[in-house]
GROMACS .gro file of C-alpha atoms in nm:
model
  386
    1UNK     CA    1  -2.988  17.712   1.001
    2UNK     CA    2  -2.976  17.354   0.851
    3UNK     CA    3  -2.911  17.208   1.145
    4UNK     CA    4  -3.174  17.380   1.339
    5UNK     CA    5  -3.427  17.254   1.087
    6UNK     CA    6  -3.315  16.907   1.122
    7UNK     CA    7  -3.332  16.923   1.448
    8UNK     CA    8  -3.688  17.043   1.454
    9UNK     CA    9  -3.794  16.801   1.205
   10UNK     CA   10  -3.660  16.510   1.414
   11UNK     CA   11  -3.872  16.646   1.698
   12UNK     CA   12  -4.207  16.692   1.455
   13UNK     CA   13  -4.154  16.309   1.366
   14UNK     CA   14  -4.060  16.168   1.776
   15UNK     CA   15  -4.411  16.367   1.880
   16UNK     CA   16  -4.622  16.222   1.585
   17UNK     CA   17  -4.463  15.897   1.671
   18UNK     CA   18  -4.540  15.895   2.035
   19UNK     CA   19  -4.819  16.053   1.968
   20UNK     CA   20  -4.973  15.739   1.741
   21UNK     CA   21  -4.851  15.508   2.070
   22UNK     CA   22  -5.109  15.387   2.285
   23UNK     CA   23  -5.034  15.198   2.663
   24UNK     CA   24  -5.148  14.825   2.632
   25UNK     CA   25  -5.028  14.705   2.972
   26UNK     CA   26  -4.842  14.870   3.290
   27UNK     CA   27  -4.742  14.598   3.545
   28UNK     CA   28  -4.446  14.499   3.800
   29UNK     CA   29  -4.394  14.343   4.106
   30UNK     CA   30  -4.180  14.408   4.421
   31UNK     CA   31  -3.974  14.152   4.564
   32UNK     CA   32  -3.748  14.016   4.857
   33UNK     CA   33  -3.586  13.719   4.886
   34UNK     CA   34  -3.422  13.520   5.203
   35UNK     CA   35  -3.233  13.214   5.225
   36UNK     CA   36  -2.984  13.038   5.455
   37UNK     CA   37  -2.842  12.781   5.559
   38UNK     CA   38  -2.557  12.551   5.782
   39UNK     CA   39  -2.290  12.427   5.552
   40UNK     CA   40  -2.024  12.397   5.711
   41UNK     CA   41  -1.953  12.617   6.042
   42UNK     CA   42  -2.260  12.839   5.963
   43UNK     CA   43  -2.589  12.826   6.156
   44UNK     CA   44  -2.941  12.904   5.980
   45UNK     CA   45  -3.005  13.276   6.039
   46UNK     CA   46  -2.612  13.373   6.011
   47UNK     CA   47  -2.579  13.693   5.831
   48UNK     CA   48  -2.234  13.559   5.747
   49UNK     CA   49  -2.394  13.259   5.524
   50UNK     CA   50  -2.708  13.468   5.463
   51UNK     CA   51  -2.849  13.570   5.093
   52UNK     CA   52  -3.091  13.844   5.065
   53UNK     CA   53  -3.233  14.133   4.793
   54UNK     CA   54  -3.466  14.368   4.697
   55UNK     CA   55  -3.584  14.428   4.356
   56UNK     CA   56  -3.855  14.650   4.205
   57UNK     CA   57  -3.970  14.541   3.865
   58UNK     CA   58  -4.187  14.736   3.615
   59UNK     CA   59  -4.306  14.628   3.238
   60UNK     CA   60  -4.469  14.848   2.978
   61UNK     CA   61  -4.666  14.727   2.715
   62UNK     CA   62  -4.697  15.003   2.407
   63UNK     CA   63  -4.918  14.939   2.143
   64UNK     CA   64  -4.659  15.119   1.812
   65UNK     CA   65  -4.953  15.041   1.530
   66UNK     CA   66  -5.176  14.755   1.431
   67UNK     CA   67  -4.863  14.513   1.387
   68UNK     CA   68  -4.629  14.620   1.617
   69UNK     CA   69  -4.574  14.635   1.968
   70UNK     CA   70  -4.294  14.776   2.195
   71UNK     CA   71  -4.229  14.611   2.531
   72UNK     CA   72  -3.966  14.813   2.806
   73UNK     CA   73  -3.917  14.688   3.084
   74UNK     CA   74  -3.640  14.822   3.415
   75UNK     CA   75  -3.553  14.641   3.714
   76UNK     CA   76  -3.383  14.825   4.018
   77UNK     CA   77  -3.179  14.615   4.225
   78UNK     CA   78  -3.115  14.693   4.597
   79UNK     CA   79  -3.012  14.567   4.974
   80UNK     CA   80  -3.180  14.922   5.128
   81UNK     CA   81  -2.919  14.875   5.373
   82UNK     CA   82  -2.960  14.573   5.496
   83UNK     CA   83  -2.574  14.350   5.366
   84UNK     CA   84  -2.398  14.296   5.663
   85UNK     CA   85  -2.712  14.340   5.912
   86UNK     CA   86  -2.939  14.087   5.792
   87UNK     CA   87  -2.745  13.881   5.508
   88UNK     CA   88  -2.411  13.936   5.313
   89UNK     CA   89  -2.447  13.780   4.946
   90UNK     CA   90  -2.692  13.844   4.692
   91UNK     CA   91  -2.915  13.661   4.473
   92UNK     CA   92  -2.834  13.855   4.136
   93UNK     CA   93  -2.589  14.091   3.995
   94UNK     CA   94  -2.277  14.008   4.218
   95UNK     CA   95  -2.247  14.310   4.388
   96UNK     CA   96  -2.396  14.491   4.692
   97UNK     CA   97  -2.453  14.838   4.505
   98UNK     CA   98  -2.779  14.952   4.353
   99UNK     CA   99  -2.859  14.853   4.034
  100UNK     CA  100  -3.080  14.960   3.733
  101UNK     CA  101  -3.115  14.791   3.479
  102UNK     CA  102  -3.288  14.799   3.160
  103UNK     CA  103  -3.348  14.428   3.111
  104UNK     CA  104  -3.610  14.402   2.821
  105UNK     CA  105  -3.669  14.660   2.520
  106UNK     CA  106  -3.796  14.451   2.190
  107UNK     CA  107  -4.013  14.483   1.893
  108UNK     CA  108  -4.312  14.246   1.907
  109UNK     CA  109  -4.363  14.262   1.539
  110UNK     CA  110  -4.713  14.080   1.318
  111UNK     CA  111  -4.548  14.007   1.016
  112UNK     CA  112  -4.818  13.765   0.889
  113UNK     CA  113  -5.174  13.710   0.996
  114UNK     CA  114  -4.991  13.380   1.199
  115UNK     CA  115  -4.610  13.464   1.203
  116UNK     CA  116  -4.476  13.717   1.483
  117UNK     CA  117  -4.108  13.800   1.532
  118UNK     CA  118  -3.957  13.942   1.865
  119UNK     CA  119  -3.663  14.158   1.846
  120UNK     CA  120  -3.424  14.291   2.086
  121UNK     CA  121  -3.389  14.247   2.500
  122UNK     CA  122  -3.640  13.977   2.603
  123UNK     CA  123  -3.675  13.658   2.773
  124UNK     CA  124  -3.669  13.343   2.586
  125UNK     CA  125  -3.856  13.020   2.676
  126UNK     CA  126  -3.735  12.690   2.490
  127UNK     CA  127  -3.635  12.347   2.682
  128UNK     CA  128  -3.266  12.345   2.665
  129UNK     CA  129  -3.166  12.759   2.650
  130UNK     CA  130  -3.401  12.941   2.825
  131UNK     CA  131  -3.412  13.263   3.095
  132UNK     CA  132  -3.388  13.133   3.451
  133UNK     CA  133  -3.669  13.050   3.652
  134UNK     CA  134  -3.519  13.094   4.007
  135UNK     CA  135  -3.318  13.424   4.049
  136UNK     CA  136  -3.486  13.719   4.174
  137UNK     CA  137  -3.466  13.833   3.831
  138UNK     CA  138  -3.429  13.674   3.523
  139UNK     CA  139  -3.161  13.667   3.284
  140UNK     CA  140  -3.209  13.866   2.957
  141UNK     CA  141  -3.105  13.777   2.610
  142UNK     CA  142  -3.069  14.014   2.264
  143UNK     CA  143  -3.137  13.843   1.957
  144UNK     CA  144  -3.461  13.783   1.777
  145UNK     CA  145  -3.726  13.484   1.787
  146UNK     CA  146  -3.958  13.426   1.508
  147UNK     CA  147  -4.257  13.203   1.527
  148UNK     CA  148  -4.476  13.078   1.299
  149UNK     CA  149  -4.844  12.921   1.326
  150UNK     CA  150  -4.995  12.837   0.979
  151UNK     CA  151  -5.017  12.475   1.051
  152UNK     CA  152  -5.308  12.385   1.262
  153UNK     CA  153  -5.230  12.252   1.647
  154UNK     CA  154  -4.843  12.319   1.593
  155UNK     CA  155  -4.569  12.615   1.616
  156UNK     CA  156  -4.289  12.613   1.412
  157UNK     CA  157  -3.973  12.858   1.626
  158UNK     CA  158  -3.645  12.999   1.517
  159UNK     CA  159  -3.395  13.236   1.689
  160UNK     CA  160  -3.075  13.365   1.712
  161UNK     CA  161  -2.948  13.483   2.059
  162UNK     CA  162  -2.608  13.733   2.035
  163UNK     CA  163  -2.594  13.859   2.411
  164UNK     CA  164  -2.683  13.691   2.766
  165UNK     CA  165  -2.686  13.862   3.100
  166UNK     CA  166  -2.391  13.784   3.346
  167UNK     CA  167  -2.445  13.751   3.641
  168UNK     CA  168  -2.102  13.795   3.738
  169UNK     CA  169  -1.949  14.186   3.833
  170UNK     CA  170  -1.607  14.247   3.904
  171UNK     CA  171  -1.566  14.559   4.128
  172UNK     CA  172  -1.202  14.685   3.948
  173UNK     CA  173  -1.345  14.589   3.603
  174UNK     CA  174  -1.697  14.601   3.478
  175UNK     CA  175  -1.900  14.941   3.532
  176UNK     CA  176  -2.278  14.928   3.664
  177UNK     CA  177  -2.483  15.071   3.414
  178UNK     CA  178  -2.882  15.091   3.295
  179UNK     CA  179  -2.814  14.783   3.058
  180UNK     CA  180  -2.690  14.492   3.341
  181UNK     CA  181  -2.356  14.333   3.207
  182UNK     CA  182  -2.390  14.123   2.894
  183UNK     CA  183  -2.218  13.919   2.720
  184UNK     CA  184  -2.165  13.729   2.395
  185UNK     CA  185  -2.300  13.420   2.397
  186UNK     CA  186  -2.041  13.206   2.282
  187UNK     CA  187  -1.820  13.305   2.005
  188UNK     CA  188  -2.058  13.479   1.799
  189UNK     CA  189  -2.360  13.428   1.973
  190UNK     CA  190  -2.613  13.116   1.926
  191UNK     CA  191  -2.871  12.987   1.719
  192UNK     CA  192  -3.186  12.723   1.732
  193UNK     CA  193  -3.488  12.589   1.567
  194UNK     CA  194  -3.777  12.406   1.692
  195UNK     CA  195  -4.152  12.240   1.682
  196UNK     CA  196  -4.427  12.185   1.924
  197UNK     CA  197  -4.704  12.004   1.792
  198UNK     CA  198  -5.071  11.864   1.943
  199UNK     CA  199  -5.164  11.708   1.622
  200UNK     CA  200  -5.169  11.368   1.739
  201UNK     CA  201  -5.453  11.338   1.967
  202UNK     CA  202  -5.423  11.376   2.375
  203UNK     CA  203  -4.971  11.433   2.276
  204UNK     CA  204  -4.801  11.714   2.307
  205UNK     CA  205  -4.479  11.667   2.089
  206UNK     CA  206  -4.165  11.906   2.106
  207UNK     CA  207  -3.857  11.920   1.896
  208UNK     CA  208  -3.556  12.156   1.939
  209UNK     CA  209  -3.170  12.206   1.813
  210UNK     CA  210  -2.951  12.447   1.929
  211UNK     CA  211  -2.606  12.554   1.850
  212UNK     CA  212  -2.398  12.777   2.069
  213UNK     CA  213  -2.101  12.900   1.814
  214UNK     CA  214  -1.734  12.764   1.868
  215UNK     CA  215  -1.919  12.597   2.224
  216UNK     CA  216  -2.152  12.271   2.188
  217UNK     CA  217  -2.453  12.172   1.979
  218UNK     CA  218  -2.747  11.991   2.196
  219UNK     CA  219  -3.099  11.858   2.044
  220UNK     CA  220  -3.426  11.804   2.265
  221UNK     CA  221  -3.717  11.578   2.213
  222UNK     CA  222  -4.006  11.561   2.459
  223UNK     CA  223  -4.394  11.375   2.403
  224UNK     CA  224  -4.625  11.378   2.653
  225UNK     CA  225  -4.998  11.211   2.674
  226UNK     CA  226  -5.279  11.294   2.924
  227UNK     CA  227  -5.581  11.085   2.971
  228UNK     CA  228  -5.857  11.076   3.258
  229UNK     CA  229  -5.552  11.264   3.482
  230UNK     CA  230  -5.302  11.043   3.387
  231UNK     CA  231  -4.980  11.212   3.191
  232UNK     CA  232  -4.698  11.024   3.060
  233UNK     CA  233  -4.409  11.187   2.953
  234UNK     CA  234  -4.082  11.095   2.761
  235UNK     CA  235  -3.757  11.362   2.732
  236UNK     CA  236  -3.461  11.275   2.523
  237UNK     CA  237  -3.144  11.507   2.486
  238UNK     CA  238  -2.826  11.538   2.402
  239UNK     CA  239  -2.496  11.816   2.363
  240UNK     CA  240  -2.238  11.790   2.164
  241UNK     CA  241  -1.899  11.998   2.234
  242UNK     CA  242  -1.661  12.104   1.955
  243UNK     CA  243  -1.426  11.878   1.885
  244UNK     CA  244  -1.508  11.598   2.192
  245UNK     CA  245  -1.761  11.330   2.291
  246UNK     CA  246  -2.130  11.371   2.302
  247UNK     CA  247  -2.335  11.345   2.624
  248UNK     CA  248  -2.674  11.193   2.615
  249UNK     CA  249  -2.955  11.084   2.842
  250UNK     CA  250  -3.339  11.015   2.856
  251UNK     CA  251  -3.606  11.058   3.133
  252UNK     CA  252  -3.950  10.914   3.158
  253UNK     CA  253  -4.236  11.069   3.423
  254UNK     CA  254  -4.564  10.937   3.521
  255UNK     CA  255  -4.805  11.207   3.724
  256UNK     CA  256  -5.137  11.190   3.836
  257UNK     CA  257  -5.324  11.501   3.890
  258UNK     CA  258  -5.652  11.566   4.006
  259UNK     CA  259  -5.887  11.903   4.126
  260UNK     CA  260  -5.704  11.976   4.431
  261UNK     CA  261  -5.357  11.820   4.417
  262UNK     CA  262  -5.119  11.586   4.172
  263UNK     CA  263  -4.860  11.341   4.209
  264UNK     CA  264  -4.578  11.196   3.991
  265UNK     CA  265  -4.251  10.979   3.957
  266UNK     CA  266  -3.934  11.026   3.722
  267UNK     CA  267  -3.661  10.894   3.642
  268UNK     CA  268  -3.377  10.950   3.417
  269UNK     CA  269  -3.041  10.801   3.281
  270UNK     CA  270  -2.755  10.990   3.189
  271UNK     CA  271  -2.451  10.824   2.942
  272UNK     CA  272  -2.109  10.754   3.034
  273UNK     CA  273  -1.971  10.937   2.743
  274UNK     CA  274  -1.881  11.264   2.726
  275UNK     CA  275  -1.807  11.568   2.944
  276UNK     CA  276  -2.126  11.791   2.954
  277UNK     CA  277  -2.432  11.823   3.160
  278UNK     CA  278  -2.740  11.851   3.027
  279UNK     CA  279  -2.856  12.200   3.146
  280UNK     CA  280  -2.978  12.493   3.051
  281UNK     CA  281  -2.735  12.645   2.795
  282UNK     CA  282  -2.826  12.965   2.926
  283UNK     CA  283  -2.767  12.920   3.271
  284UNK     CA  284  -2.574  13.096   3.459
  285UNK     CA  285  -2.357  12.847   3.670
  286UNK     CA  286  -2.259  12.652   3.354
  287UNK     CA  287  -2.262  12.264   3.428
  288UNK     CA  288  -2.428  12.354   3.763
  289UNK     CA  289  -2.730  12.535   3.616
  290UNK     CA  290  -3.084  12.403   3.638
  291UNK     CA  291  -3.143  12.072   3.423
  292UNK     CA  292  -3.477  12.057   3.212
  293UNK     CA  293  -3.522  11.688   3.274
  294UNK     CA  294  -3.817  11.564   3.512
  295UNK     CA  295  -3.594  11.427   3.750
  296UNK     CA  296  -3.428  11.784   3.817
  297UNK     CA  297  -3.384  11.852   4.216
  298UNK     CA  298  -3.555  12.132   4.354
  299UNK     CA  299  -3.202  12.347   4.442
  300UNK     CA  300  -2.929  12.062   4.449
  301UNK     CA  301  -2.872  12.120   4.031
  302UNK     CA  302  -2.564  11.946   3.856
  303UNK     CA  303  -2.584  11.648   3.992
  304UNK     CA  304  -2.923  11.454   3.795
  305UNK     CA  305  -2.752  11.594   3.461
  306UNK     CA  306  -2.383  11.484   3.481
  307UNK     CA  307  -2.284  11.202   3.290
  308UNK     CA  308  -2.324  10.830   3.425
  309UNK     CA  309  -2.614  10.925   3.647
  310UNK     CA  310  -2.918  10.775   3.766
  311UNK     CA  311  -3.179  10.982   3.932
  312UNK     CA  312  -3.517  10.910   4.090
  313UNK     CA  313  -3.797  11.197   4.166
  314UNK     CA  314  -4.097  11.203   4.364
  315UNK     CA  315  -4.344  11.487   4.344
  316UNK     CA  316  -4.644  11.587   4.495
  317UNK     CA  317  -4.831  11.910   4.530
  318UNK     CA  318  -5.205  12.006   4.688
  319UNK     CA  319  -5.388  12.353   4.685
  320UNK     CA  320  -5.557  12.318   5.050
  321UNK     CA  321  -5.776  12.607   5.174
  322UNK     CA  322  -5.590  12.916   5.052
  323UNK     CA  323  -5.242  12.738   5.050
  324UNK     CA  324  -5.008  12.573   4.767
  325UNK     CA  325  -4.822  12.300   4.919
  326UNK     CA  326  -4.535  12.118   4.798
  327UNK     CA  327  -4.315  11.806   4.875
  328UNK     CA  328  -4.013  11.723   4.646
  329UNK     CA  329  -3.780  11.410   4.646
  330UNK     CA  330  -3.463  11.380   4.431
  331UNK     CA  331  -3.159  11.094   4.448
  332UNK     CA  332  -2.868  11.067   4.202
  333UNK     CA  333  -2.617  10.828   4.193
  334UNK     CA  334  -2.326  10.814   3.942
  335UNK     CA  335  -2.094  10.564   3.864
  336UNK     CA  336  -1.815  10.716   3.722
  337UNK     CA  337  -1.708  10.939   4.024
  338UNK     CA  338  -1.916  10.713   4.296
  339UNK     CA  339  -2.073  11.054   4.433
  340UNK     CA  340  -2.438  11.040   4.541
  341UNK     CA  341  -2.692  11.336   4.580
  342UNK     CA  342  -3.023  11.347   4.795
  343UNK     CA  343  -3.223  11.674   4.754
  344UNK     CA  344  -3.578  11.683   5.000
  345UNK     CA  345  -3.760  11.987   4.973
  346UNK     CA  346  -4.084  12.132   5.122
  347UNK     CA  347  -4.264  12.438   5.047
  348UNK     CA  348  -4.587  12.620   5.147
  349UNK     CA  349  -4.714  12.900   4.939
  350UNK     CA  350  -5.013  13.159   4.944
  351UNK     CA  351  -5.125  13.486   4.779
  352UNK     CA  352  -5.307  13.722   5.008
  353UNK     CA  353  -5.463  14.036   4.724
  354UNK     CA  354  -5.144  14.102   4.550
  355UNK     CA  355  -4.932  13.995   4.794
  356UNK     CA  356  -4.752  13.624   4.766
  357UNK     CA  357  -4.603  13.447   5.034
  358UNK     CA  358  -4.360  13.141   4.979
  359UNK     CA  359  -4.190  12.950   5.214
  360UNK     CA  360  -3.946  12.691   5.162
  361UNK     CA  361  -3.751  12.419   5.350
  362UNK     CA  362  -3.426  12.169   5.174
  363UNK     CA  363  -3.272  11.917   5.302
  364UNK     CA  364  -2.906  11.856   5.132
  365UNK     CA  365  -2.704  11.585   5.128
  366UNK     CA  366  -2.394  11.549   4.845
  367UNK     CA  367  -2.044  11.341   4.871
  368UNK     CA  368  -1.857  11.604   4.772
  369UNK     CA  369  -1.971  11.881   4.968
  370UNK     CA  370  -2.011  12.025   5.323
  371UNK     CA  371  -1.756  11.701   5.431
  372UNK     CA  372  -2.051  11.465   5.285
  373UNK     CA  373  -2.252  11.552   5.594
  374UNK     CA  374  -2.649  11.678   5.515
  375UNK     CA  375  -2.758  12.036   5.608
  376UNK     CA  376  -3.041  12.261   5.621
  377UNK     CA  377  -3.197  12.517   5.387
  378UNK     CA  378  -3.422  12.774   5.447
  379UNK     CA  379  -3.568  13.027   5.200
  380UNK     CA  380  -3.819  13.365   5.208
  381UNK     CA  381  -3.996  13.471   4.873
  382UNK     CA  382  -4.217  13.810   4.904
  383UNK     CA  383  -4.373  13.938   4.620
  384UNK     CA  384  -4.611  14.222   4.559
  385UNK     CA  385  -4.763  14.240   4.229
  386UNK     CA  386  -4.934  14.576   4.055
   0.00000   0.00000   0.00000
């Protein structure tokens, strides 16, 4: 009998609960993504050297009370077929099978009139540790992140970040399951603190430190000024490993942007010292992950953020008619191991209703790959938002 009243009491308090929940926001998107390319003995088009995927994406936004908000969100994962017809790798999840995956469920919590705190599965955007960009989905992190806005024009941030979505999935090991395979990120997970500020007039000032337990500390400073179209920009960082040197490097950028299109130049300068490269801590191809400085290649990443390198970058993008257009030039030279990168990329992108359209061409070239010798890129992004 007790147990039947419990039981019924849990159920009186999960329908007044849901009950008091209103819907804020339903959206998603459907997606499919192409590339290929010739490395090697492969030919553009190859299924054999072909990556492809499907994913459906949905996000819903409950509103929990005044103060608090709960955001879900599920991404399913699929090739509908098509591995070994049209491509054979995929983009995310390292396996062929269907996947679903419950990427974010967090508290969005008010907890002063200018201080919000975010806990659970989300996304996190900082300079140096941040979800990926590129992937057909992003990777996922638990932890919380507070922020806090009672100074005027600035944000004070702070986080700590216990799991990370792998990308990796071993067939005789890890299980598919609704969460995605996680891990801990580093020993016992990592940590950071930061400041973006627009008090000084026409700058836009950023500070960060982060500290991935038992792995590598790094810091971040970036200031940026805009004036009549022209923005100059200054980055800074650095990581630190446990117990070894510290790697450290600066890039400046100059951009001009106007109504219809903008234009810009970077360069950055990496140290000799140490063993690191300055990426994204949360990336998932470790010292080959996407780099956060303004010199960072379109796709060719780990070579503008190894140590002893020089990099150039040339940007420029137009909106013309109903298209996006965009042309992007990287070089990197480095001293220490004498091998040079060259990254040209092209892309054309437009939105017909809900549907998006990108197209991309990359040219390659890197000493120690594909025999030294350039090849060819080509990459298909479809997306239909709801």
């Amino acid at each position: 009998m007790k147990n039947k009243i419990t039981a019924f009491l849990a159920m009186m308090v999960l329908a007044t609960t849901l009950s008091a929940i209103e819907i804020s926001e339903f959206s998603g998107d459907a997606r499919f993504y192409y590339g290929a390319d010739d490395t090697y003995y492969g030919e553009l088009f190859d299924k054999n050297y072909a990556t492809g995927q499907f994913a459906l994406a949905v996000d819903l936004d409950l509103n929990a009370s005044n103060n608090v908000k709960v955001n879900l969100g599920a991404t399913l994962l699929t090739t509908l077929g098509l591995d070994g017809t049209l491509f054979t790798y995929v983009y995310a999840g390292g396996t062929s099978k269907d996947q679903l995956w419950l990427d974010e469920i967090n508290l969005d919590i008010e907890l002063l009139e200018e201080t919000h705190a975010t806990v659970g599965r989300q996304y996190l955007s900082s300079p140096m540790l941040y979800s990926i960009d590129w992937n057909i989905v992003s990777n996922a992190i638990d932890g919380v992140y507070l922020v806090d806005a009672h100074i005027p024009q600035t944000k004070l941030i702070g986080f700590w970040m216990g799991r990370i979505w792998n990308n990796d999935y071993n067939a005789t090991t890890d299980d598919l399951n609704i969460a995605g395979n996680f891990k801990t990120f580093g020993d016992n997970g990592a940590f950071g603190a930061g400041a973006e500020t627009k008090l000084i007039p026409m700058v836009t000032a950023e500070a960060w430190y982060y500290n991935v337990t038992s792995v590598s500390s790094a810091l971040w400073l970036q200031a940026e000024g805009e004036s009549n179209g022209i923005s100059l920009g200054v980055q800074y960082a650095s990581r630190t490993p446990d117990q070894s040197d510290r790697t450290s490097g600066y890039a400046l950028q100059a951009k001009y942007g106007a109504s219809w299109y903008s234009v810009s130049a970077a360069f950055s300068q990496i140290g000799d010292k140490g063993s690191l490269n300055l990426v994204n801590l949360a990336g998932v191809y470790g010292g080959g992950s996407k780099s956060p400085l303004y010199t960072e290649a379109w796709w060719n990443w780990g070579y503008v953020s190894a140590p002893d390198t020089t990099s150039y970058a040339l940007k420029a993008e137009a909106t013309l008619s109903d298209y996006y257009l965009g042309a992007y030039l990287t070089t990197t030279s480095n001293d220490t191991t004498d091998i040079d990168s060259t990254d040209f990329t092209v892309s054309a992108n437009r939105s017909i209703g809900a549907l998006n359209l990108m197209l991309v061409y990359i040219y390659i070239q890197r000493d120690d790959y594909n025999e030294g010798e350039g090849y060819n890129t080509l990459q298909g992004y479809l997306t239909y938002s709801f």
